[in-house]
Amino acid sequence: VDLAPGHKRGLLLRNPVMPASGTFSWGFEFEHHFGPEGIRRLGAVVSKGVTMEPRAGNRQPRVAETPAGMLNSIGLQNVGIEACVRDLAPQWARWETPVIVNVAGDTIDEFGEMARMLDGVPGVAALELNISCPNVDTGGMEIGQSVEASARATSAAVRNTDLPVIVKLTPNVTDPVALARACEAEGAAAICAINTVLGMAIDVDRRRPVLPRARGGLSGPAIKPIALRIVYDVAGAVRIPVIGCGGIATSRDALEFLMAGASAVQVGTATFANPRALLDVVEGLEAWCAAEGVARIADIIGCARPAPV
Ligand code: DOR
């Protein structure tokens, strides 16, 4: 799959499976467990969100398990963009698998600034603009809930880099299609849908929200139908590729997203219960394609959609 067809550099993946940002750290634990050949099995690697300055993240506890999925309020804990360029990118450059860096600006200008800092850095194949983090007071959803601000953040990044720019949408809006269209118009190479859904949990014994910030981002099985609906709607409204993310744990989940119109999928929360989840999805897709006589994934993308009239 090419996630940036027509873009000057393109973003060619050997398969459509990659981790969801934040659930994979910088990729080195996975490499440690599954070796370089494990990394080589993935379509791409997606980094944790990187901010201009290093961040310690929100107060603990920052994760709450619910039967429907996981709530997180990490608050973009990360090493900052300078350490990313200096220490992480040279290690990514060892891999043949493309690395997509998730970039979280505090302001629209920061998105432009960070895109400039990552431009031409060996080991960085593309950017994923995180305009959708629900756990920070500035940037994040503040940008991603506004069509105008989303368009400006996209434009700021696209103007400052030759790298393909993927925009990751928040589901916490009434009209994700309008956001996707605005980002496409500003030169986004692809759309990723979705980031986490705002939710909360209460500790009945303490009579307090479990998370100090009360709200957090819900991920996992509960949000799969939401993500699938948004991917279906967005894929029908834009010409650029759509990456599906939200509750994908198995190859059959991945197939639902591909059939809805996604060109690739991200696996996140599932990896906590099953560290092999990404590899299982890759292998499951290969087995399904072989059994069904599907030669290329492209042949099933959007196949569940009504035929164009
Ligand atoms: O749910 C999320 N949590 N989405 C993000 O984009 C960032 C992350 C965090 O660090 O809070």
PDB file of C-alpha atoms and ligand atoms in Angstrom:
ATOM      1  CA  VAL A   1       0.000   0.000   0.000  1.00  0.00           C
ATOM      2  CA  ASP A   2       1.101   3.558  -0.763  1.00  0.00           C
ATOM      3  CA  LEU A   3      -0.230   5.871   1.938  1.00  0.00           C
ATOM      4  CA  ALA A   4       0.879   8.969   0.069  1.00  0.00           C
ATOM      5  CA  PRO A   5       0.180   8.352  -3.630  1.00  0.00           C
ATOM      6  CA  GLY A   6       1.008  11.401  -5.703  1.00  0.00           C
ATOM      7  CA  HIS A   7       3.144  12.845  -2.924  1.00  0.00           C
ATOM      8  CA  LYS A   8       6.714  13.636  -3.971  1.00  0.00           C
ATOM      9  CA  ARG A   9       8.155  10.994  -1.636  1.00  0.00           C
ATOM     10  CA  GLY A  10       5.244   8.580  -1.259  1.00  0.00           C
ATOM     11  CA  LEU A  11       4.904   6.280   1.733  1.00  0.00           C
ATOM     12  CA  LEU A  12       5.183   2.723   0.531  1.00  0.00           C
ATOM     13  CA  LEU A  13       4.390   0.002   3.081  1.00  0.00           C
ATOM     14  CA  ARG A  14       4.960  -3.736   2.631  1.00  0.00           C
ATOM     15  CA  ASN A  15       1.677  -4.404   4.431  1.00  0.00           C
ATOM     16  CA  PRO A  16      -1.124  -2.255   5.865  1.00  0.00           C
ATOM     17  CA  VAL A  17      -0.474  -2.968   9.567  1.00  0.00           C
ATOM     18  CA  MET A  18       1.184  -0.625  12.062  1.00  0.00           C
ATOM     19  CA  PRO A  19       1.016   0.200  15.755  1.00  0.00           C
ATOM     20  CA  ALA A  20      -1.173   3.023  17.067  1.00  0.00           C
ATOM     21  CA  SER A  21       0.794   5.947  18.456  1.00  0.00           C
ATOM     22  CA  GLY A  22       1.467   5.791  22.168  1.00  0.00           C
ATOM     23  CA  THR A  23       0.982   2.050  22.527  1.00  0.00           C
ATOM     24  CA  PHE A  24       4.366   1.198  21.045  1.00  0.00           C
ATOM     25  CA  SER A  25       6.636   3.770  22.674  1.00  0.00           C
ATOM     26  CA  TRP A  26       9.552   4.298  20.245  1.00  0.00           C
ATOM     27  CA  GLY A  27       9.546   0.723  18.919  1.00  0.00           C
ATOM     28  CA  PHE A  28      12.609  -0.563  20.753  1.00  0.00           C
ATOM     29  CA  GLU A  29      10.786  -2.822  23.247  1.00  0.00           C
ATOM     30  CA  PHE A  30       9.079  -4.550  20.327  1.00  0.00           C
ATOM     31  CA  GLU A  31      12.442  -4.926  18.599  1.00  0.00           C
ATOM     32  CA  HIS A  32      13.854  -6.340  21.821  1.00  0.00           C
ATOM     33  CA  HIS A  33      11.087  -8.970  22.076  1.00  0.00           C
ATOM     34  CA  PHE A  34      10.577  -9.901  18.441  1.00  0.00           C
ATOM     35  CA  GLY A  35      13.962  -8.990  16.978  1.00  0.00           C
ATOM     36  CA  PRO A  36      14.752  -7.030  13.832  1.00  0.00           C
ATOM     37  CA  GLU A  37      12.645  -9.579  11.930  1.00  0.00           C
ATOM     38  CA  GLY A  38       9.642  -8.583  14.081  1.00  0.00           C
ATOM     39  CA  ILE A  39      10.066  -4.952  13.040  1.00  0.00           C
ATOM     40  CA  ARG A  40      10.490  -6.126   9.444  1.00  0.00           C
ATOM     41  CA  ARG A  41       7.062  -7.815   9.587  1.00  0.00           C
ATOM     42  CA  LEU A  42       5.301  -4.490  10.243  1.00  0.00           C
ATOM     43  CA  GLY A  43       4.060  -2.157   7.533  1.00  0.00           C
ATOM     44  CA  ALA A  44       5.282   0.839   9.524  1.00  0.00           C
ATOM     45  CA  VAL A  45       6.159   1.917  13.038  1.00  0.00           C
ATOM     46  CA  VAL A  46       4.342   4.892  14.613  1.00  0.00           C
ATOM     47  CA  SER A  47       6.026   6.740  17.490  1.00  0.00           C
ATOM     48  CA  LYS A  48       4.557   8.075  20.686  1.00  0.00           C
ATOM     49  CA  GLY A  49       3.502  11.714  20.373  1.00  0.00           C
ATOM     50  CA  VAL A  50       6.484  14.070  20.389  1.00  0.00           C
ATOM     51  CA  THR A  51       6.220  17.631  21.708  1.00  0.00           C
ATOM     52  CA  MET A  52       8.526  20.629  21.411  1.00  0.00           C
ATOM     53  CA  GLU A  53       9.773  20.280  25.005  1.00  0.00           C
ATOM     54  CA  PRO A  54      10.191  17.032  26.991  1.00  0.00           C
ATOM     55  CA  ARG A  55       7.109  16.275  29.122  1.00  0.00           C
ATOM     56  CA  ALA A  56       6.556  14.253  32.295  1.00  0.00           C
ATOM     57  CA  GLY A  57       2.848  13.798  31.556  1.00  0.00           C
ATOM     58  CA  ASN A  58      -0.161  14.006  33.867  1.00  0.00           C
ATOM     59  CA  ARG A  59      -0.412  12.982  37.499  1.00  0.00           C
ATOM     60  CA  GLN A  60      -0.845   9.277  38.324  1.00  0.00           C
ATOM     61  CA  PRO A  61      -2.967   7.242  38.007  1.00  0.00           C
ATOM     62  CA  ARG A  62      -3.114   7.773  34.277  1.00  0.00           C
ATOM     63  CA  VAL A  63      -4.732   4.536  33.146  1.00  0.00           C
ATOM     64  CA  ALA A  64      -8.028   2.952  34.167  1.00  0.00           C
ATOM     65  CA  GLU A  65      -9.208  -0.421  32.907  1.00  0.00           C
ATOM     66  CA  THR A  66     -12.909  -0.801  32.146  1.00  0.00           C
ATOM     67  CA  PRO A  67     -14.661  -3.911  30.792  1.00  0.00           C
ATOM     68  CA  ALA A  68     -15.266  -2.042  27.528  1.00  0.00           C
ATOM     69  CA  GLY A  69     -11.734  -0.812  27.052  1.00  0.00           C
ATOM     70  CA  MET A  70      -8.984   1.313  28.474  1.00  0.00           C
ATOM     71  CA  LEU A  71      -9.072   4.904  29.664  1.00  0.00           C
ATOM     72  CA  ASN A  72      -5.822   6.838  29.543  1.00  0.00           C
ATOM     73  CA  SER A  73      -4.772  10.275  30.627  1.00  0.00           C
ATOM     74  CA  ILE A  74      -1.048  10.102  29.896  1.00  0.00           C
ATOM     75  CA  GLY A  75      -0.714  13.736  28.853  1.00  0.00           C
ATOM     76  CA  LEU A  76       1.896  13.238  26.143  1.00  0.00           C
ATOM     77  CA  GLN A  77       4.792  12.079  28.284  1.00  0.00           C
ATOM     78  CA  ASN A  78       7.781  12.073  25.915  1.00  0.00           C
ATOM     79  CA  VAL A  79      11.442  12.990  25.467  1.00  0.00           C
ATOM     80  CA  GLY A  80      10.853  16.095  23.324  1.00  0.00           C
ATOM     81  CA  ILE A  81      11.699  16.711  19.698  1.00  0.00           C
ATOM     82  CA  GLU A  82      15.400  17.479  20.134  1.00  0.00           C
ATOM     83  CA  ALA A  83      16.081  14.116  21.773  1.00  0.00           C
ATOM     84  CA  CYS A  84      13.857  12.498  19.144  1.00  0.00           C
ATOM     85  CA  VAL A  85      15.987  13.885  16.304  1.00  0.00           C
ATOM     86  CA  ARG A  86      19.302  13.340  18.130  1.00  0.00           C
ATOM     87  CA  ASP A  87      18.807   9.945  19.817  1.00  0.00           C
ATOM     88  CA  LEU A  88      15.793   8.121  18.364  1.00  0.00           C
ATOM     89  CA  ALA A  89      15.880   8.868  14.624  1.00  0.00           C
ATOM     90  CA  PRO A  90      19.421   7.435  14.129  1.00  0.00           C
ATOM     91  CA  GLN A  91      18.192   4.153  15.624  1.00  0.00           C
ATOM     92  CA  TRP A  92      15.075   4.165  13.412  1.00  0.00           C
ATOM     93  CA  ALA A  93      17.338   4.733  10.406  1.00  0.00           C
ATOM     94  CA  ARG A  94      18.687   1.178  10.963  1.00  0.00           C
ATOM     95  CA  TRP A  95      15.271  -0.236  10.015  1.00  0.00           C
ATOM     96  CA  GLU A  96      13.880  -0.805   6.557  1.00  0.00           C
ATOM     97  CA  THR A  97      10.408  -0.359   8.040  1.00  0.00           C
ATOM     98  CA  PRO A  98       9.288   3.273   7.707  1.00  0.00           C
ATOM     99  CA  VAL A  99       8.823   5.197  10.939  1.00  0.00           C
ATOM    100  CA  ILE A 100       5.964   7.695  11.197  1.00  0.00           C
ATOM    101  CA  VAL A 101       6.570  10.291  13.910  1.00  0.00           C
ATOM    102  CA  ASN A 102       3.470  11.421  15.795  1.00  0.00           C
ATOM    103  CA  VAL A 103       3.855  15.158  16.378  1.00  0.00           C
ATOM    104  CA  ALA A 104       1.847  17.050  18.993  1.00  0.00           C
ATOM    105  CA  GLY A 105       2.124  20.827  18.834  1.00  0.00           C
ATOM    106  CA  ASP A 106       0.929  23.093  21.602  1.00  0.00           C
ATOM    107  CA  THR A 107       0.076  25.734  19.030  1.00  0.00           C
ATOM    108  CA  ILE A 108      -0.392  25.867  15.276  1.00  0.00           C
ATOM    109  CA  ASP A 109       3.051  27.457  14.900  1.00  0.00           C
ATOM    110  CA  GLU A 110       4.625  24.566  16.800  1.00  0.00           C
ATOM    111  CA  PHE A 111       3.228  22.116  14.245  1.00  0.00           C
ATOM    112  CA  GLY A 112       5.065  24.077  11.546  1.00  0.00           C
ATOM    113  CA  GLU A 113       8.220  24.329  13.631  1.00  0.00           C
ATOM    114  CA  MET A 114       8.352  20.609  14.443  1.00  0.00           C
ATOM    115  CA  ALA A 115       7.632  19.654  10.820  1.00  0.00           C
ATOM    116  CA  ARG A 116      10.651  21.784   9.847  1.00  0.00           C
ATOM    117  CA  MET A 117      12.821  20.124  12.510  1.00  0.00           C
ATOM    118  CA  LEU A 118      11.909  16.624  11.246  1.00  0.00           C
ATOM    119  CA  ASP A 119      12.255  17.444   7.540  1.00  0.00           C
ATOM    120  CA  GLY A 120      15.078  15.462   5.949  1.00  0.00           C
ATOM    121  CA  VAL A 121      15.989  13.633   9.179  1.00  0.00           C
ATOM    122  CA  PRO A 122      17.202  10.110   8.270  1.00  0.00           C
ATOM    123  CA  GLY A 123      14.974   7.528   9.937  1.00  0.00           C
ATOM    124  CA  VAL A 124      11.804   9.628   9.685  1.00  0.00           C
ATOM    125  CA  ALA A 125       9.477   8.609   6.830  1.00  0.00           C
ATOM    126  CA  ALA A 126       6.340  10.629   7.571  1.00  0.00           C
ATOM    127  CA  LEU A 127       4.573  12.733  10.191  1.00  0.00           C
ATOM    128  CA  GLU A 128       1.299  12.020  11.917  1.00  0.00           C
ATOM    129  CA  LEU A 129      -0.146  15.293  13.197  1.00  0.00           C
ATOM    130  CA  ASN A 130      -1.692  14.755  16.585  1.00  0.00           C
ATOM    131  CA  ILE A 131      -4.400  17.407  16.727  1.00  0.00           C
ATOM    132  CA  SER A 132      -6.573  15.093  18.783  1.00  0.00           C
ATOM    133  CA  CYS A 133      -5.025  14.290  22.186  1.00  0.00           C
ATOM    134  CA  PRO A 134      -7.833  14.535  24.784  1.00  0.00           C
ATOM    135  CA  ASN A 135      -5.485  14.800  27.784  1.00  0.00           C
ATOM    136  CA  VAL A 136      -3.826  18.206  27.452  1.00  0.00           C
ATOM    137  CA  ASP A 137      -5.094  21.741  28.099  1.00  0.00           C
ATOM    138  CA  THR A 138      -3.449  23.343  25.067  1.00  0.00           C
ATOM    139  CA  GLY A 139      -3.043  21.982  21.549  1.00  0.00           C
ATOM    140  CA  GLY A 140      -4.624  18.550  21.188  1.00  0.00           C
ATOM    141  CA  MET A 141      -8.391  18.526  20.795  1.00  0.00           C
ATOM    142  CA  GLU A 142      -8.463  22.285  21.148  1.00  0.00           C
ATOM    143  CA  ILE A 143      -7.081  22.318  17.596  1.00  0.00           C
ATOM    144  CA  GLY A 144      -8.694  19.107  16.356  1.00  0.00           C
ATOM    145  CA  GLN A 145     -12.238  20.140  17.271  1.00  0.00           C
ATOM    146  CA  SER A 146     -12.051  23.224  15.048  1.00  0.00           C
ATOM    147  CA  VAL A 147     -12.182  22.839  11.272  1.00  0.00           C
ATOM    148  CA  GLU A 148     -10.304  26.097  10.822  1.00  0.00           C
ATOM    149  CA  ALA A 149      -7.554  25.315  13.356  1.00  0.00           C
ATOM    150  CA  SER A 150      -7.141  21.773  11.956  1.00  0.00           C
ATOM    151  CA  ALA A 151      -6.704  23.208   8.476  1.00  0.00           C
ATOM    152  CA  ARG A 152      -4.158  25.757   9.714  1.00  0.00           C
ATOM    153  CA  ALA A 153      -2.139  23.151  11.649  1.00  0.00           C
ATOM    154  CA  THR A 154      -2.079  20.929   8.542  1.00  0.00           C
ATOM    155  CA  SER A 155      -1.022  23.782   6.326  1.00  0.00           C
ATOM    156  CA  ALA A 156       1.708  24.868   8.780  1.00  0.00           C
ATOM    157  CA  ALA A 157       3.185  21.355   8.742  1.00  0.00           C
ATOM    158  CA  VAL A 158       2.829  20.730   5.007  1.00  0.00           C
ATOM    159  CA  ARG A 159       4.544  24.042   4.156  1.00  0.00           C
ATOM    160  CA  ASN A 160       7.567  23.149   6.298  1.00  0.00           C
ATOM    161  CA  THR A 161       8.394  19.614   5.220  1.00  0.00           C
ATOM    162  CA  ASP A 162       8.678  17.363   2.196  1.00  0.00           C
ATOM    163  CA  LEU A 163       7.559  14.440   4.355  1.00  0.00           C
ATOM    164  CA  PRO A 164       4.035  13.098   3.864  1.00  0.00           C
ATOM    165  CA  VAL A 165       1.742  14.540   6.540  1.00  0.00           C
ATOM    166  CA  ILE A 166      -0.939  12.272   7.985  1.00  0.00           C
ATOM    167  CA  VAL A 167      -3.550  14.000  10.167  1.00  0.00           C
ATOM    168  CA  LYS A 168      -4.990  12.066  13.113  1.00  0.00           C
ATOM    169  CA  LEU A 169      -8.585  13.076  13.828  1.00  0.00           C
ATOM    170  CA  THR A 170     -10.462  13.199  17.090  1.00  0.00           C
ATOM    171  CA  PRO A 171     -13.789  11.359  17.229  1.00  0.00           C
ATOM    172  CA  ASN A 172     -15.054  13.906  19.754  1.00  0.00           C
ATOM    173  CA  VAL A 173     -16.801  16.051  17.149  1.00  0.00           C
ATOM    174  CA  THR A 174     -20.105  15.913  15.325  1.00  0.00           C
ATOM    175  CA  ASP A 175     -18.633  16.245  11.824  1.00  0.00           C
ATOM    176  CA  PRO A 176     -15.331  14.411  11.307  1.00  0.00           C
ATOM    177  CA  VAL A 177     -15.903  14.520   7.546  1.00  0.00           C
ATOM    178  CA  ALA A 178     -15.659  18.322   7.555  1.00  0.00           C
ATOM    179  CA  LEU A 179     -12.334  18.084   9.424  1.00  0.00           C
ATOM    180  CA  ALA A 180     -10.954  15.475   7.032  1.00  0.00           C
ATOM    181  CA  ARG A 181     -11.961  17.509   3.973  1.00  0.00           C
ATOM    182  CA  ALA A 182     -10.336  20.662   5.385  1.00  0.00           C
ATOM    183  CA  CYS A 183      -7.062  18.804   6.097  1.00  0.00           C
ATOM    184  CA  GLU A 184      -7.102  17.243   2.629  1.00  0.00           C
ATOM    185  CA  ALA A 185      -7.553  20.693   1.088  1.00  0.00           C
ATOM    186  CA  GLU A 186      -4.418  21.900   2.934  1.00  0.00           C
ATOM    187  CA  GLY A 187      -2.270  19.091   1.547  1.00  0.00           C
ATOM    188  CA  ALA A 188      -2.599  16.233   4.059  1.00  0.00           C
ATOM    189  CA  ALA A 189      -1.281  13.033   2.472  1.00  0.00           C
ATOM    190  CA  ALA A 190      -3.610  10.799   4.506  1.00  0.00           C
ATOM    191  CA  ILE A 191      -6.124  10.865   7.347  1.00  0.00           C
ATOM    192  CA  CYS A 192      -5.889   8.661  10.423  1.00  0.00           C
ATOM    193  CA  ALA A 193      -9.181   8.010  12.227  1.00  0.00           C
ATOM    194  CA  ILE A 194      -9.530   7.917  15.190  1.00  0.00           C
ATOM    195  CA  ASN A 195      -7.805   9.086  18.383  1.00  0.00           C
ATOM    196  CA  THR A 196      -9.459   8.126  21.678  1.00  0.00           C
ATOM    197  CA  VAL A 197     -13.067   8.851  22.703  1.00  0.00           C
ATOM    198  CA  LEU A 198     -13.585  11.063  25.765  1.00  0.00           C
ATOM    199  CA  GLY A 199     -14.769   9.020  28.721  1.00  0.00           C
ATOM    200  CA  MET A 200     -14.458   8.630  32.480  1.00  0.00           C
ATOM    201  CA  ALA A 201     -14.610   6.180  35.380  1.00  0.00           C
ATOM    202  CA  ILE A 202     -15.483   6.765  39.048  1.00  0.00           C
ATOM    203  CA  ASP A 203     -13.921   5.000  42.019  1.00  0.00           C
ATOM    204  CA  VAL A 204     -17.018   4.285  44.112  1.00  0.00           C
ATOM    205  CA  ASP A 205     -15.038   3.634  47.314  1.00  0.00           C
ATOM    206  CA  ARG A 206     -13.188   6.935  47.087  1.00  0.00           C
ATOM    207  CA  ARG A 207     -16.220   8.723  45.608  1.00  0.00           C
ATOM    208  CA  ARG A 208     -13.887  10.380  43.125  1.00  0.00           C
ATOM    209  CA  PRO A 209     -13.041  10.031  39.428  1.00  0.00           C
ATOM    210  CA  VAL A 210     -10.345   7.379  38.960  1.00  0.00           C
ATOM    211  CA  LEU A 211      -8.267   9.759  36.849  1.00  0.00           C
ATOM    212  CA  PRO A 212      -7.142  13.011  38.523  1.00  0.00           C
ATOM    213  CA  ARG A 213      -8.262  14.925  35.427  1.00  0.00           C
ATOM    214  CA  ALA A 214     -11.627  13.098  35.585  1.00  0.00           C
ATOM    215  CA  ARG A 215     -11.787  12.608  31.804  1.00  0.00           C
ATOM    216  CA  GLY A 216      -9.547  10.393  29.762  1.00  0.00           C
ATOM    217  CA  GLY A 217      -9.335   8.841  26.302  1.00  0.00           C
ATOM    218  CA  LEU A 218     -11.208   5.559  25.821  1.00  0.00           C
ATOM    219  CA  SER A 219      -9.666   2.965  23.524  1.00  0.00           C
ATOM    220  CA  GLY A 220     -10.204  -0.715  22.800  1.00  0.00           C
ATOM    221  CA  PRO A 221     -13.283  -2.772  21.846  1.00  0.00           C
ATOM    222  CA  ALA A 222     -15.856  -0.143  22.881  1.00  0.00           C
ATOM    223  CA  ILE A 223     -14.677   2.324  20.253  1.00  0.00           C
ATOM    224  CA  LYS A 224     -14.360  -0.029  17.275  1.00  0.00           C
ATOM    225  CA  PRO A 225     -17.852   0.665  15.902  1.00  0.00           C
ATOM    226  CA  ILE A 226     -17.307   4.405  16.337  1.00  0.00           C
ATOM    227  CA  ALA A 227     -13.963   4.269  14.524  1.00  0.00           C
ATOM    228  CA  LEU A 228     -15.432   2.109  11.763  1.00  0.00           C
ATOM    229  CA  ARG A 229     -18.317   4.530  11.177  1.00  0.00           C
ATOM    230  CA  ILE A 230     -15.926   7.484  10.976  1.00  0.00           C
ATOM    231  CA  VAL A 231     -13.546   5.648   8.613  1.00  0.00           C
ATOM    232  CA  TYR A 232     -16.492   4.685   6.389  1.00  0.00           C
ATOM    233  CA  ASP A 233     -17.775   8.268   6.290  1.00  0.00           C
ATOM    234  CA  VAL A 234     -14.366   9.896   5.800  1.00  0.00           C
ATOM    235  CA  ALA A 235     -13.216   7.396   3.151  1.00  0.00           C
ATOM    236  CA  GLY A 236     -16.355   8.229   1.182  1.00  0.00           C
ATOM    237  CA  ALA A 237     -15.593  11.949   1.342  1.00  0.00           C
ATOM    238  CA  VAL A 238     -11.860  12.324   0.601  1.00  0.00           C
ATOM    239  CA  ARG A 239      -9.538  11.130  -2.176  1.00  0.00           C
ATOM    240  CA  ILE A 240      -6.507  10.611   0.072  1.00  0.00           C
ATOM    241  CA  PRO A 241      -5.892   7.323   1.937  1.00  0.00           C
ATOM    242  CA  VAL A 242      -7.511   6.741   5.329  1.00  0.00           C
ATOM    243  CA  ILE A 243      -5.818   4.817   8.132  1.00  0.00           C
ATOM    244  CA  GLY A 244      -8.207   3.063  10.527  1.00  0.00           C
ATOM    245  CA  CYS A 245      -7.517   3.065  14.251  1.00  0.00           C
ATOM    246  CA  GLY A 246      -9.745   2.137  17.172  1.00  0.00           C
ATOM    247  CA  GLY A 247     -10.374  -1.226  18.800  1.00  0.00           C
ATOM    248  CA  ILE A 248      -8.590  -3.328  16.187  1.00  0.00           C
ATOM    249  CA  ALA A 249      -7.367  -6.523  17.872  1.00  0.00           C
ATOM    250  CA  THR A 250      -7.594  -9.228  15.203  1.00  0.00           C
ATOM    251  CA  SER A 251      -7.198  -9.648  11.468  1.00  0.00           C
ATOM    252  CA  ARG A 252     -10.991  -9.798  11.116  1.00  0.00           C
ATOM    253  CA  ASP A 253     -11.249  -6.408  12.846  1.00  0.00           C
ATOM    254  CA  ALA A 254      -8.625  -5.141  10.398  1.00  0.00           C
ATOM    255  CA  LEU A 255     -10.632  -6.563   7.475  1.00  0.00           C
ATOM    256  CA  GLU A 256     -13.704  -4.619   8.600  1.00  0.00           C
ATOM    257  CA  PHE A 257     -11.727  -1.372   8.403  1.00  0.00           C
ATOM    258  CA  LEU A 258     -10.158  -2.245   5.047  1.00  0.00           C
ATOM    259  CA  MET A 259     -13.585  -3.157   3.638  1.00  0.00           C
ATOM    260  CA  ALA A 260     -14.960   0.142   4.997  1.00  0.00           C
ATOM    261  CA  GLY A 261     -12.357   1.982   2.931  1.00  0.00           C
ATOM    262  CA  ALA A 262      -9.227   2.166   5.095  1.00  0.00           C
ATOM    263  CA  SER A 263      -5.945   1.655   3.226  1.00  0.00           C
ATOM    264  CA  ALA A 264      -4.135   0.628   6.423  1.00  0.00           C
ATOM    265  CA  VAL A 265      -4.854  -0.080  10.082  1.00  0.00           C
ATOM    266  CA  GLN A 266      -3.303   0.680  13.462  1.00  0.00           C
ATOM    267  CA  VAL A 267      -3.369  -1.710  16.411  1.00  0.00           C
ATOM    268  CA  GLY A 268      -3.030  -0.186  19.869  1.00  0.00           C
ATOM    269  CA  THR A 269      -4.788  -1.247  23.048  1.00  0.00           C
ATOM    270  CA  ALA A 270      -4.872  -4.906  21.950  1.00  0.00           C
ATOM    271  CA  THR A 271      -1.084  -5.087  22.272  1.00  0.00           C
ATOM    272  CA  PHE A 272      -1.328  -4.690  26.069  1.00  0.00           C
ATOM    273  CA  ALA A 273      -3.165  -7.999  26.451  1.00  0.00           C
ATOM    274  CA  ASN A 274      -1.378  -9.603  23.531  1.00  0.00           C
ATOM    275  CA  PRO A 275       2.102  -8.321  22.684  1.00  0.00           C
ATOM    276  CA  ARG A 276       1.916 -10.356  19.462  1.00  0.00           C
ATOM    277  CA  ALA A 277      -1.298  -8.621  18.331  1.00  0.00           C
ATOM    278  CA  LEU A 278       0.394  -6.733  15.481  1.00  0.00           C
ATOM    279  CA  LEU A 279       2.086  -9.877  14.185  1.00  0.00           C
ATOM    280  CA  ASP A 280      -1.147 -11.851  14.570  1.00  0.00           C
ATOM    281  CA  VAL A 281      -2.980  -9.267  12.474  1.00  0.00           C
ATOM    282  CA  VAL A 282      -0.274  -9.375   9.758  1.00  0.00           C
ATOM    283  CA  GLU A 283      -0.305 -13.181   9.662  1.00  0.00           C
ATOM    284  CA  GLY A 284      -4.108 -13.363   9.838  1.00  0.00           C
ATOM    285  CA  LEU A 285      -4.451 -11.003   6.880  1.00  0.00           C
ATOM    286  CA  GLU A 286      -1.939 -13.040   4.866  1.00  0.00           C
ATOM    287  CA  ALA A 287      -3.805 -16.275   5.648  1.00  0.00           C
ATOM    288  CA  TRP A 288      -7.180 -14.721   4.805  1.00  0.00           C
ATOM    289  CA  CYS A 289      -5.913 -13.320   1.504  1.00  0.00           C
ATOM    290  CA  ALA A 290      -4.412 -16.690   0.571  1.00  0.00           C
ATOM    291  CA  ALA A 291      -7.616 -18.562   1.489  1.00  0.00           C
ATOM    292  CA  GLU A 292      -9.816 -16.062  -0.375  1.00  0.00           C
ATOM    293  CA  GLY A 293      -7.555 -15.794  -3.423  1.00  0.00           C
ATOM    294  CA  VAL A 294      -6.997 -12.084  -2.841  1.00  0.00           C
ATOM    295  CA  ALA A 295      -3.686 -11.174  -4.489  1.00  0.00           C
ATOM    296  CA  ARG A 296      -3.367  -7.617  -3.209  1.00  0.00           C
ATOM    297  CA  ILE A 297      -4.891  -5.864  -0.211  1.00  0.00           C
ATOM    298  CA  ALA A 298      -5.844  -3.019  -2.571  1.00  0.00           C
ATOM    299  CA  ASP A 299      -8.399  -5.379  -4.122  1.00  0.00           C
ATOM    300  CA  ILE A 300     -10.544  -5.388  -0.980  1.00  0.00           C
ATOM    301  CA  ILE A 301     -10.164  -1.780   0.175  1.00  0.00           C
ATOM    302  CA  GLY A 302     -13.642  -0.274   0.303  1.00  0.00           C
ATOM    303  CA  CYS A 303     -15.314  -3.441  -1.004  1.00  0.00           C
ATOM    304  CA  ALA A 304     -18.119  -3.136   1.564  1.00  0.00           C
ATOM    305  CA  ARG A 305     -19.019   0.296   0.227  1.00  0.00           C
ATOM    306  CA  PRO A 306     -21.859   0.822  -2.218  1.00  0.00           C
ATOM    307  CA  ALA A 307     -20.710   0.947  -5.851  1.00  0.00           C
ATOM    308  CA  PRO A 308     -20.232   4.524  -7.085  1.00  0.00           C
ATOM    309  CA  VAL A 309     -23.165   5.734  -9.209  1.00  0.00           C
TER     310      VAL A 309
HETATM  311  O1  DOR B   1      -5.528   8.991  24.159  1.00  0.00           O
HETATM  312  C1  DOR B   1      -4.504   9.616  23.949  1.00  0.00           C
HETATM  313  N1  DOR B   1      -3.551   9.706  24.905  1.00  0.00           N
HETATM  314  N2  DOR B   1      -4.312  10.220  22.765  1.00  0.00           N
HETATM  315  C2  DOR B   1      -3.238  10.976  22.494  1.00  0.00           C
HETATM  316  O2  DOR B   1      -3.152  11.532  21.414  1.00  0.00           O
HETATM  317  C3  DOR B   1      -2.178  11.126  23.460  1.00  0.00           C
HETATM  318  C4  DOR B   1      -2.273  10.243  24.649  1.00  0.00           C
HETATM  319  C5  DOR B   1      -1.697  10.936  25.855  1.00  0.00           C
HETATM  320  O3  DOR B   1      -0.460  11.043  25.921  1.00  0.00           O
HETATM  321  O4  DOR B   1      -2.442  11.411  26.710  1.00  0.00           O
END
